[in-house]
Amino acid sequence: MMSGNSHWLRTLLRIQYTCLTRLKKTVSDLGSEAVFVDLLKDLILRGVKGYIIYDLAQQGREPHFVLPFTLWGMIAVTPPNKNNFKGWKKQNGPTRIIMNCPDESDVRALCVWMKRNEQRRQGEYWREVKGRMDEVGPILRVIFNAQKFNNRKNDIDKVIDVVDSSNAKHYVGGMSDKLWEAVNPSHKLVQIVRVSEDSINETYLNSPASRVIANKMYIHLSTKMHSREIFKLLMHPDVILLSNVLEMLGTVTFMCRGAVNIIIIKLKELKPPEGRVFQLAALQRNPEGHPTEAVGLPTKQGDPGKNLARYRVMYKSVFPNFPLVDAFFFMESPRKTLVGLQMNTADAHHTIPSTVNEFTERMAEYFNGWEELSRDMSWEIINVQHADSAPMSGWQRCDVVNSDNVSKKEKKGIAIFWKQKVHQYIAAISSGGFRRDTALRSEE
């Protein structure tokens, strides 16, 4: 029995009731499981030996009760959902082999091989395949085919759409970079990661199939569940500290009033450049203005679906490489303010003009009337730091660098704007700064 990404094998062999004949070197599609089993019985009677490969992710149920045959070996390729094979496993006692999904270097090597006679296209082809892999995961039978890729994206969205408070616990780790053990997850959303406990024993944990899927999960749960429900979901024994919650679900804490009440106490402004005075963050002066819902930003690969920006909405891109900030929201009072959130794990977090420029370009792309909305708008950056991070002590600069692909005049203007208009804050939460009942009681 092989726990892993079944599609890794399916690129080498088509498994849905097919039979390979060694003499003719052909593959026959037999159509149904019953016909397949009858053929195997006939082959055994004729003294033919071979192996059976059964894809549980494709079939969605356990293998036929007569499988495997005594004289034939069998590999059952399993998805993360243990319910699909636990009965068959108990009856047959197979040896477990845990196999990781292909990594980026594996896929890139395949791209080079597939375009070995078209060297000029190798780079372009790799970027196309990598873009698909970043969205749906390293599923080989999907990322090399545009139609299958689009179908997979639709399937992922359908699976995410049925996740709610009743089954969200299976995907709690999917909104972070952490590995976790899920009992009944969908193989469309998670992948298996091999974990070697010692030289003999090995097991596996789950991780999101891709960061895009993880972000889609965050956005979906933020819209389907009250922020307090999500907060409670994270309050299991392994993540009772706010620092861990911030690491796992970061921006959702700013949608939970109880957490906001704690954060604004800890919020401190980083020392601004000379000539500027300190000022309280907009969230400190108006905690009622915190976001109460989340919206996923569109991407450049699809229809932007431009709309008007709304106050008290947490905006987060489904792609993890969004420029400048990890998420942001708008506040109307005490002043019109854009509040950007950066989830930091290191002290230095300087930016460059091209990053700021790309951010404003994205904003103009996503929101109607951005030029008018942004006029006289204050900018605040809240750096959320984990308890084990080196403390951020200095104001984060916007450094002008020669490699920056922005004109000299634009660089200067962006650097001046950053120095004069952008206020920066740090929310450093210590391990003892939060208790479960404190945040939840403050919401009641």
Tab-separated table of C-alpha atoms in Angstrom:
chain	number	residue	atom	x	y	z
A	1	MET	CA	0.000	0.000	0.000
A	2	MET	CA	1.445	3.333	-1.041
A	3	SER	CA	0.322	6.541	0.686
A	4	GLY	CA	1.141	9.459	-1.530
A	5	ASN	CA	0.188	11.403	-4.577
A	6	SER	CA	-1.376	8.806	-6.831
A	7	HIS	CA	-1.032	11.018	-9.889
A	8	TRP	CA	2.757	10.669	-9.683
A	9	LEU	CA	2.314	7.036	-10.719
A	10	ARG	CA	-0.567	7.607	-13.074
A	11	THR	CA	1.711	9.510	-15.417
A	12	LEU	CA	3.633	6.270	-15.898
A	13	LEU	CA	0.647	3.911	-16.106
A	14	ARG	CA	-3.056	4.388	-16.761
A	15	ILE	CA	-4.759	2.519	-13.956
A	16	GLN	CA	-8.517	2.625	-14.419
A	17	TYR	CA	-9.223	-1.026	-15.216
A	18	THR	CA	-6.438	-1.407	-17.763
A	19	CYS	CA	-4.223	-4.334	-18.566
A	20	LEU	CA	-0.708	-4.284	-20.002
A	21	THR	CA	0.285	-7.281	-22.116
A	22	ARG	CA	4.029	-7.850	-22.181
A	23	LEU	CA	4.142	-9.709	-25.484
A	24	LYS	CA	2.262	-7.110	-27.500
A	25	LYS	CA	3.323	-4.190	-25.284
A	26	THR	CA	-0.174	-2.707	-25.419
A	27	VAL	CA	-2.651	-1.254	-22.941
A	28	SER	CA	-6.281	-2.385	-23.006
A	29	ASP	CA	-9.128	-0.438	-21.406
A	30	LEU	CA	-11.487	-3.046	-19.951
A	31	GLY	CA	-14.230	-0.651	-18.893
A	32	SER	CA	-15.385	-2.226	-15.624
A	33	GLU	CA	-13.957	-3.775	-12.485
A	34	ALA	CA	-15.806	-7.078	-12.954
A	35	VAL	CA	-14.333	-7.639	-16.419
A	36	PHE	CA	-10.923	-6.646	-15.061
A	37	VAL	CA	-11.114	-9.233	-12.239
A	38	ASP	CA	-12.289	-11.982	-14.630
A	39	LEU	CA	-9.365	-11.267	-16.939
A	40	LEU	CA	-6.906	-11.448	-14.061
A	41	LYS	CA	-8.316	-14.832	-13.026
A	42	ASP	CA	-7.869	-16.078	-16.587
A	43	LEU	CA	-4.284	-14.829	-16.708
A	44	ILE	CA	-3.478	-16.588	-13.434
A	45	LEU	CA	-4.930	-19.876	-14.733
A	46	ARG	CA	-2.618	-19.546	-17.725
A	47	GLY	CA	0.386	-19.069	-15.452
A	48	VAL	CA	0.877	-15.369	-16.170
A	49	LYS	CA	2.453	-13.377	-13.337
A	50	GLY	CA	2.231	-9.654	-12.782
A	51	TYR	CA	1.298	-6.751	-10.519
A	52	ILE	CA	-1.943	-4.915	-9.874
A	53	ILE	CA	-1.966	-1.163	-9.315
A	54	TYR	CA	-5.198	0.142	-7.803
A	55	ASP	CA	-5.786	3.872	-7.489
A	56	LEU	CA	-8.051	4.545	-4.526
A	57	ALA	CA	-8.183	8.273	-5.244
A	58	GLN	CA	-9.553	7.583	-8.728
A	59	GLN	CA	-12.008	4.826	-7.745
A	60	GLY	CA	-13.124	6.448	-4.480
A	61	ARG	CA	-13.602	3.109	-2.704
A	62	GLU	CA	-11.776	-0.005	-1.553
A	63	PRO	CA	-10.459	-2.571	-4.062
A	64	HIS	CA	-12.576	-5.562	-5.093
A	65	PHE	CA	-12.895	-8.062	-2.233
A	66	VAL	CA	-10.991	-10.805	-4.148
A	67	LEU	CA	-7.928	-8.615	-4.582
A	68	PRO	CA	-5.058	-9.167	-4.326
A	69	PHE	CA	-4.542	-12.656	-5.744
A	70	THR	CA	-2.028	-14.962	-4.085
A	71	LEU	CA	0.377	-15.117	-7.026
A	72	TRP	CA	0.120	-11.455	-7.981
A	73	GLY	CA	1.511	-8.507	-6.097
A	74	MET	CA	-0.597	-5.395	-5.648
A	75	ILE	CA	0.073	-1.727	-5.061
A	76	ALA	CA	-2.866	0.268	-3.710
A	77	VAL	CA	-2.198	3.966	-4.233
A	78	THR	CA	-4.100	5.729	-1.470
A	79	PRO	CA	-5.333	9.294	-0.932
A	80	PRO	CA	-5.114	11.026	2.467
A	81	ASN	CA	-8.683	9.880	3.319
A	82	LYS	CA	-8.143	6.726	5.388
A	83	ASN	CA	-11.831	5.784	5.282
A	84	ASN	CA	-11.450	4.771	1.638
A	85	PHE	CA	-9.207	1.824	2.427
A	86	LYS	CA	-9.079	1.032	6.159
A	87	GLY	CA	-11.278	-2.103	5.850
A	88	TRP	CA	-9.242	-3.517	2.998
A	89	LYS	CA	-6.036	-2.659	4.833
A	90	LYS	CA	-7.155	-4.482	7.979
A	91	GLN	CA	-8.107	-7.582	6.006
A	92	ASN	CA	-4.978	-7.826	3.864
A	93	GLY	CA	-2.267	-6.368	6.092
A	94	PRO	CA	-0.268	-4.622	3.370
A	95	THR	CA	3.149	-3.069	3.845
A	96	ARG	CA	2.917	0.705	3.889
A	97	ILE	CA	5.177	2.765	1.645
A	98	ILE	CA	4.903	6.537	1.992
A	99	MET	CA	5.824	8.558	-1.061
A	100	ASN	CA	6.143	12.328	-1.324
A	101	CYS	CA	4.708	14.283	-4.213
A	102	PRO	CA	7.177	15.342	-6.898
A	103	ASP	CA	9.005	18.524	-5.992
A	104	GLU	CA	9.744	21.519	-8.167
A	105	SER	CA	13.036	20.103	-9.451
A	106	ASP	CA	11.294	16.886	-10.542
A	107	VAL	CA	8.670	18.802	-12.498
A	108	ARG	CA	11.228	21.112	-14.051
A	109	ALA	CA	13.271	18.133	-15.223
A	110	LEU	CA	10.148	16.680	-16.840
A	111	CYS	CA	9.502	19.986	-18.618
A	112	VAL	CA	13.042	20.044	-19.994
A	113	TRP	CA	12.702	16.448	-21.195
A	114	MET	CA	9.313	17.041	-22.805
A	115	LYS	CA	10.690	20.042	-24.720
A	116	ARG	CA	14.137	18.557	-25.350
A	117	ASN	CA	13.750	19.191	-29.091
A	118	GLU	CA	12.441	22.741	-28.555
A	119	GLN	CA	15.084	24.363	-26.397
A	120	ARG	CA	13.820	27.874	-27.066
A	121	ARG	CA	10.454	26.930	-25.564
A	122	GLN	CA	11.807	25.235	-22.449
A	123	GLY	CA	11.793	28.365	-20.274
A	124	GLU	CA	8.353	29.488	-21.394
A	125	TYR	CA	6.924	25.986	-20.962
A	126	TRP	CA	8.377	25.651	-17.465
A	127	ARG	CA	6.858	28.981	-16.371
A	128	GLU	CA	3.465	27.881	-17.711
A	129	VAL	CA	3.584	24.524	-15.909
A	130	LYS	CA	4.931	26.071	-12.694
A	131	GLY	CA	2.051	28.558	-12.664
A	132	ARG	CA	-0.392	25.661	-12.807
A	133	MET	CA	1.517	23.724	-10.151
A	134	ASP	CA	1.492	26.740	-7.827
A	135	GLU	CA	-2.298	26.808	-8.105
A	136	VAL	CA	-3.402	23.174	-7.874
A	137	GLY	CA	-0.325	21.390	-6.547
A	138	PRO	CA	2.214	19.056	-8.197
A	139	ILE	CA	-0.410	16.852	-9.879
A	140	LEU	CA	1.359	15.592	-12.974
A	141	ARG	CA	-1.661	14.417	-14.930
A	142	VAL	CA	-3.189	17.882	-14.464
A	143	ILE	CA	-0.462	20.489	-14.806
A	144	PHE	CA	0.636	19.383	-18.277
A	145	ASN	CA	-2.860	19.672	-19.744
A	146	ALA	CA	-4.741	22.995	-19.898
A	147	GLN	CA	-8.222	21.451	-19.888
A	148	LYS	CA	-7.475	19.102	-16.999
A	149	PHE	CA	-5.915	22.005	-15.121
A	150	ASN	CA	-9.067	24.109	-15.507
A	151	ASN	CA	-11.229	21.148	-14.483
A	152	ARG	CA	-9.072	20.620	-11.402
A	153	LYS	CA	-9.409	24.274	-10.404
A	154	ASN	CA	-13.193	23.959	-10.641
A	155	ASP	CA	-13.125	20.745	-8.587
A	156	ILE	CA	-11.017	22.424	-5.903
A	157	ASP	CA	-13.444	25.336	-5.654
A	158	LYS	CA	-16.374	22.907	-5.329
A	159	VAL	CA	-14.675	21.005	-2.503
A	160	ILE	CA	-13.747	24.214	-0.679
A	161	ASP	CA	-17.311	25.474	-1.021
A	162	VAL	CA	-18.673	22.654	1.180
A	163	VAL	CA	-16.153	23.210	3.985
A	164	ASP	CA	-17.819	24.760	7.028
A	165	SER	CA	-17.624	24.673	10.819
A	166	SER	CA	-18.591	20.974	10.847
A	167	ASN	CA	-15.559	19.771	8.897
A	168	ALA	CA	-13.130	22.700	9.017
A	169	LYS	CA	-11.027	20.899	11.637
A	170	HIS	CA	-9.653	18.639	8.889
A	171	TYR	CA	-8.117	21.666	7.189
A	172	VAL	CA	-7.032	23.862	10.107
A	173	GLY	CA	-3.385	23.299	9.210
A	174	GLY	CA	-4.091	24.157	5.603
A	175	MET	CA	-4.088	27.846	6.427
A	176	SER	CA	-0.478	27.792	7.545
A	177	ASP	CA	2.922	26.431	6.596
A	178	LYS	CA	2.590	23.801	9.314
A	179	LEU	CA	2.162	20.060	8.786
A	180	TRP	CA	-0.819	18.495	10.513
A	181	GLU	CA	-2.643	15.175	10.757
A	182	ALA	CA	-6.064	15.138	9.121
A	183	VAL	CA	-8.434	12.185	9.486
A	184	ASN	CA	-10.759	12.683	6.554
A	185	PRO	CA	-9.452	15.353	4.162
A	186	SER	CA	-10.068	15.663	0.441
A	187	HIS	CA	-7.078	14.692	-1.704
A	188	LYS	CA	-7.894	17.687	-3.898
A	189	LEU	CA	-6.944	20.071	-1.081
A	190	VAL	CA	-4.097	18.372	0.764
A	191	GLN	CA	-1.061	16.273	0.027
A	192	ILE	CA	0.899	13.747	2.037
A	193	VAL	CA	4.363	14.487	3.429
A	194	ARG	CA	6.564	11.607	4.541
A	195	VAL	CA	7.883	11.896	8.088
A	196	SER	CA	10.621	9.534	9.226
A	197	GLU	CA	10.445	8.986	12.978
A	198	ASP	CA	13.533	6.748	13.086
A	199	SER	CA	15.468	4.393	10.832
A	200	ILE	CA	12.658	1.813	10.884
A	201	ASN	CA	9.343	3.554	11.380
A	202	GLU	CA	7.841	6.210	9.171
A	203	THR	CA	4.526	8.011	9.073
A	204	TYR	CA	2.991	10.938	7.251
A	205	LEU	CA	1.371	14.273	7.892
A	206	ASN	CA	-0.656	16.549	5.653
A	207	SER	CA	0.135	19.862	4.044
A	208	PRO	CA	-1.864	22.067	1.673
A	209	ALA	CA	-1.605	20.900	-1.932
A	210	SER	CA	-0.580	24.482	-2.763
A	211	ARG	CA	-0.388	27.906	-1.131
A	212	VAL	CA	-3.149	29.119	-3.426
A	213	ILE	CA	-5.435	26.418	-2.015
A	214	ALA	CA	-4.410	27.393	1.528
A	215	ASN	CA	-5.306	31.033	0.869
A	216	LYS	CA	-8.603	30.060	-0.752
A	217	MET	CA	-9.408	28.025	2.369
A	218	TYR	CA	-8.679	31.023	4.588
A	219	ILE	CA	-10.877	33.315	2.518
A	220	HIS	CA	-13.697	30.768	2.340
A	221	LEU	CA	-13.756	30.087	6.076
A	222	SER	CA	-13.553	33.795	6.814
A	223	THR	CA	-16.703	34.379	4.757
A	224	LYS	CA	-18.616	31.263	5.869
A	225	MET	CA	-17.789	31.305	9.567
A	226	HIS	CA	-17.917	34.020	12.195
A	227	SER	CA	-14.444	35.114	13.233
A	228	ARG	CA	-15.135	33.810	16.724
A	229	GLU	CA	-15.868	30.348	15.300
A	230	ILE	CA	-12.543	30.368	13.477
A	231	PHE	CA	-10.783	31.570	16.595
A	232	LYS	CA	-12.312	28.729	18.612
A	233	LEU	CA	-11.315	26.283	15.889
A	234	LEU	CA	-7.687	27.205	16.478
A	235	MET	CA	-7.951	26.939	20.245
A	236	HIS	CA	-6.927	23.318	20.523
A	237	PRO	CA	-4.058	22.330	22.854
A	238	ASP	CA	-1.363	22.758	20.202
A	239	VAL	CA	-2.155	26.376	19.353
A	240	ILE	CA	-3.427	28.016	22.531
A	241	LEU	CA	-0.934	30.883	22.355
A	242	LEU	CA	-1.836	33.955	20.349
A	243	SER	CA	1.619	33.930	18.777
A	244	ASN	CA	0.821	30.531	17.272
A	245	VAL	CA	-2.649	31.645	16.217
A	246	LEU	CA	-1.153	34.655	14.457
A	247	GLU	CA	1.274	32.364	12.697
A	248	MET	CA	-1.437	29.934	11.613
A	249	LEU	CA	-4.229	32.281	10.707
A	250	GLY	CA	-2.631	35.714	10.933
A	251	THR	CA	-5.084	38.156	9.494
A	252	VAL	CA	-8.239	36.564	10.890
A	253	THR	CA	-7.260	37.788	14.357
A	254	PHE	CA	-7.953	41.332	13.161
A	255	MET	CA	-11.535	40.237	12.421
A	256	CYS	CA	-12.088	39.010	15.974
A	257	ARG	CA	-12.960	41.838	18.369
A	258	GLY	CA	-11.565	40.000	21.373
A	259	ALA	CA	-8.194	39.593	19.689
A	260	VAL	CA	-8.257	43.210	18.471
A	261	ASN	CA	-8.735	44.392	22.058
A	262	ILE	CA	-5.498	42.616	22.989
A	263	ILE	CA	-3.564	43.661	19.893
A	264	ILE	CA	-4.270	47.387	20.261
A	265	ILE	CA	-2.802	47.321	23.768
A	266	LYS	CA	0.405	45.796	22.427
A	267	LEU	CA	0.518	47.960	19.288
A	268	LYS	CA	3.473	50.354	19.253
A	269	GLU	CA	4.629	52.747	16.545
A	270	LEU	CA	8.133	52.242	15.230
A	271	LYS	CA	10.221	55.388	15.644
A	272	PRO	CA	9.486	57.512	12.573
A	273	PRO	CA	12.088	59.625	10.725
A	274	GLU	CA	13.215	62.865	12.318
A	275	GLY	CA	10.667	65.637	12.158
A	276	ARG	CA	7.629	63.389	12.508
A	277	VAL	CA	5.628	62.967	15.667
A	278	PHE	CA	4.239	59.709	17.001
A	279	GLN	CA	0.551	59.022	16.478
A	280	LEU	CA	-1.811	56.308	17.633
A	281	ALA	CA	-2.821	53.782	15.007
A	282	ALA	CA	-6.276	54.193	13.497
A	283	LEU	CA	-7.244	50.837	15.006
A	284	GLN	CA	-6.235	52.052	18.480
A	285	ARG	CA	-8.407	55.152	18.143
A	286	ASN	CA	-11.320	53.257	16.620
A	287	PRO	CA	-11.237	49.512	17.419
A	288	GLU	CA	-14.857	49.266	16.271
A	289	GLY	CA	-13.586	49.889	12.750
A	290	HIS	CA	-11.787	46.540	12.517
A	291	PRO	CA	-12.709	44.314	9.541
A	292	THR	CA	-15.628	41.935	9.963
A	293	GLU	CA	-15.466	39.970	6.708
A	294	ALA	CA	-12.854	38.749	4.238
A	295	VAL	CA	-12.730	38.978	0.464
A	296	GLY	CA	-10.296	37.216	-1.842
A	297	LEU	CA	-8.572	39.437	-4.348
A	298	PRO	CA	-8.688	38.451	-8.019
A	299	THR	CA	-5.485	37.781	-9.897
A	300	LYS	CA	-3.884	39.018	-13.080
A	301	GLN	CA	-4.492	35.607	-14.663
A	302	GLY	CA	-8.258	36.110	-14.676
A	303	ASP	CA	-10.894	38.782	-15.004
A	304	PRO	CA	-10.069	41.420	-12.385
A	305	GLY	CA	-13.770	41.924	-11.646
A	306	LYS	CA	-13.088	45.492	-10.595
A	307	ASN	CA	-15.272	46.815	-7.821
A	308	LEU	CA	-15.461	49.559	-5.264
A	309	ALA	CA	-13.280	49.252	-2.192
A	310	ARG	CA	-15.239	48.775	1.031
A	311	TYR	CA	-14.436	49.706	4.581
A	312	ARG	CA	-14.123	47.018	7.286
A	313	VAL	CA	-13.299	44.278	4.772
A	314	MET	CA	-10.112	42.220	4.983
A	315	TYR	CA	-8.646	41.855	1.500
A	316	LYS	CA	-6.242	38.993	0.860
A	317	SER	CA	-4.884	37.669	-2.414
A	318	VAL	CA	-5.300	33.979	-3.164
A	319	PHE	CA	-1.712	34.067	-4.438
A	320	PRO	CA	1.041	34.270	-1.797
A	321	ASN	CA	3.308	36.660	-3.736
A	322	PHE	CA	1.144	39.762	-3.327
A	323	PRO	CA	3.437	42.831	-3.122
A	324	LEU	CA	4.268	44.801	0.036
A	325	VAL	CA	1.685	43.349	2.467
A	326	ASP	CA	0.080	39.997	3.252
A	327	ALA	CA	-3.395	41.500	3.583
A	328	PHE	CA	-5.004	44.917	4.068
A	329	PHE	CA	-8.219	46.696	4.993
A	330	PHE	CA	-9.631	50.225	4.851
A	331	MET	CA	-10.865	52.313	7.779
A	332	GLU	CA	-13.098	55.360	7.433
A	333	SER	CA	-12.643	56.772	10.928
A	334	PRO	CA	-10.854	58.500	12.642
A	335	ARG	CA	-9.290	59.188	9.239
A	336	LYS	CA	-9.391	57.532	5.845
A	337	THR	CA	-6.700	54.896	6.256
A	338	LEU	CA	-5.257	51.935	4.415
A	339	VAL	CA	-4.005	49.421	6.988
A	340	GLY	CA	-1.556	46.850	5.607
A	341	LEU	CA	-0.563	43.741	7.545
A	342	GLN	CA	2.861	42.140	7.326
A	343	MET	CA	3.404	38.802	9.057
A	344	ASN	CA	7.095	38.982	9.904
A	345	THR	CA	9.544	36.402	11.238
A	346	ALA	CA	12.702	38.516	10.964
A	347	ASP	CA	13.906	41.916	12.109
A	348	ALA	CA	14.739	43.448	8.718
A	349	HIS	CA	11.811	44.041	6.417
A	350	HIS	CA	12.912	46.953	4.243
A	351	THR	CA	11.128	47.529	0.955
A	352	ILE	CA	12.022	49.137	-2.377
A	353	PRO	CA	10.141	51.600	-4.612
A	354	SER	CA	9.221	48.993	-7.229
A	355	THR	CA	7.381	46.952	-4.588
A	356	VAL	CA	5.368	49.984	-3.487
A	357	ASN	CA	4.729	50.869	-7.118
A	358	GLU	CA	3.499	47.349	-7.911
A	359	PHE	CA	1.170	47.477	-4.912
A	360	THR	CA	-0.450	50.725	-6.061
A	361	GLU	CA	-0.767	49.324	-9.585
A	362	ARG	CA	-2.582	46.280	-8.215
A	363	MET	CA	-4.901	48.510	-6.205
A	364	ALA	CA	-5.779	50.532	-9.303
A	365	GLU	CA	-6.368	47.276	-11.159
A	366	TYR	CA	-8.651	45.791	-8.516
A	367	PHE	CA	-10.678	48.796	-7.373
A	368	ASN	CA	-12.713	51.309	-9.333
A	369	GLY	CA	-11.937	54.906	-8.418
A	370	TRP	CA	-8.657	54.052	-6.702
A	371	GLU	CA	-7.022	57.336	-7.688
A	372	GLU	CA	-9.766	59.339	-5.995
A	373	LEU	CA	-10.029	56.989	-3.009
A	374	SER	CA	-6.289	57.070	-2.343
A	375	ARG	CA	-6.126	60.853	-2.404
A	376	ASP	CA	-5.375	62.148	1.131
A	377	MET	CA	-5.436	58.580	2.452
A	378	SER	CA	-3.193	57.690	5.375
A	379	TRP	CA	-1.087	54.563	5.119
A	380	GLU	CA	-0.322	52.361	8.117
A	381	ILE	CA	1.721	49.168	8.105
A	382	ILE	CA	1.248	46.824	11.057
A	383	ASN	CA	4.104	44.354	11.435
A	384	VAL	CA	2.772	41.301	13.270
A	385	GLN	CA	5.667	39.476	14.895
A	386	HIS	CA	5.719	36.066	16.488
A	387	ALA	CA	7.004	35.550	19.988
A	388	ASP	CA	10.131	33.715	18.813
A	389	SER	CA	11.131	36.414	16.311
A	390	ALA	CA	13.961	38.879	16.796
A	391	PRO	CA	12.318	42.098	17.987
A	392	MET	CA	11.846	44.737	15.310
A	393	SER	CA	13.240	47.958	16.694
A	394	GLY	CA	13.731	50.369	13.806
A	395	TRP	CA	11.514	52.062	11.250
A	396	GLN	CA	11.545	50.072	8.019
A	397	ARG	CA	12.980	52.066	5.128
A	398	CYS	CA	12.057	52.230	1.456
A	399	ASP	CA	15.507	51.834	-0.077
A	400	VAL	CA	16.264	53.142	-3.563
A	401	VAL	CA	18.368	50.573	-5.410
A	402	ASN	CA	19.917	50.691	-8.872
A	403	SER	CA	18.324	47.434	-9.961
A	404	ASP	CA	14.871	48.823	-9.262
A	405	ASN	CA	12.804	48.898	-12.491
A	406	VAL	CA	11.241	52.269	-11.679
A	407	SER	CA	12.320	55.582	-13.173
A	408	LYS	CA	14.614	57.825	-11.159
A	409	LYS	CA	11.870	60.418	-10.691
A	410	GLU	CA	9.344	57.794	-9.560
A	411	LYS	CA	11.858	56.281	-7.151
A	412	LYS	CA	12.406	59.642	-5.505
A	413	GLY	CA	8.686	60.368	-5.252
A	414	ILE	CA	7.895	56.958	-3.742
A	415	ALA	CA	10.767	57.230	-1.248
A	416	ILE	CA	9.582	60.691	-0.113
A	417	PHE	CA	5.983	59.462	0.199
A	418	TRP	CA	7.114	56.463	2.244
A	419	LYS	CA	9.197	58.597	4.585
A	420	GLN	CA	6.618	61.339	5.101
A	421	LYS	CA	3.253	59.588	4.891
A	422	VAL	CA	3.580	55.940	5.944
A	423	HIS	CA	3.226	55.110	9.639
A	424	GLN	CA	4.573	51.783	10.868
A	425	TYR	CA	3.563	49.793	13.921
A	426	ILE	CA	4.580	46.550	15.527
A	427	ALA	CA	2.294	44.060	17.239
A	428	ALA	CA	4.627	41.808	19.211
A	429	ILE	CA	2.652	39.288	21.239
A	430	SER	CA	4.512	37.386	23.943
A	431	SER	CA	3.687	33.799	24.821
A	432	GLY	CA	2.078	34.943	28.052
A	433	GLY	CA	0.135	37.794	26.502
A	434	PHE	CA	-2.930	35.816	25.590
A	435	ARG	CA	-5.345	33.340	27.114
A	436	ARG	CA	-8.209	31.629	25.351
A	437	ASP	CA	-10.927	32.817	27.684
A	438	THR	CA	-9.740	36.442	27.606
A	439	ALA	CA	-10.300	36.919	23.895
A	440	LEU	CA	-13.519	34.940	23.751
A	441	ARG	CA	-15.087	36.601	26.808
A	442	SER	CA	-14.345	40.032	25.413
A	443	GLU	CA	-16.525	39.213	22.401
A	444	GLU	CA	-19.534	38.144	24.447
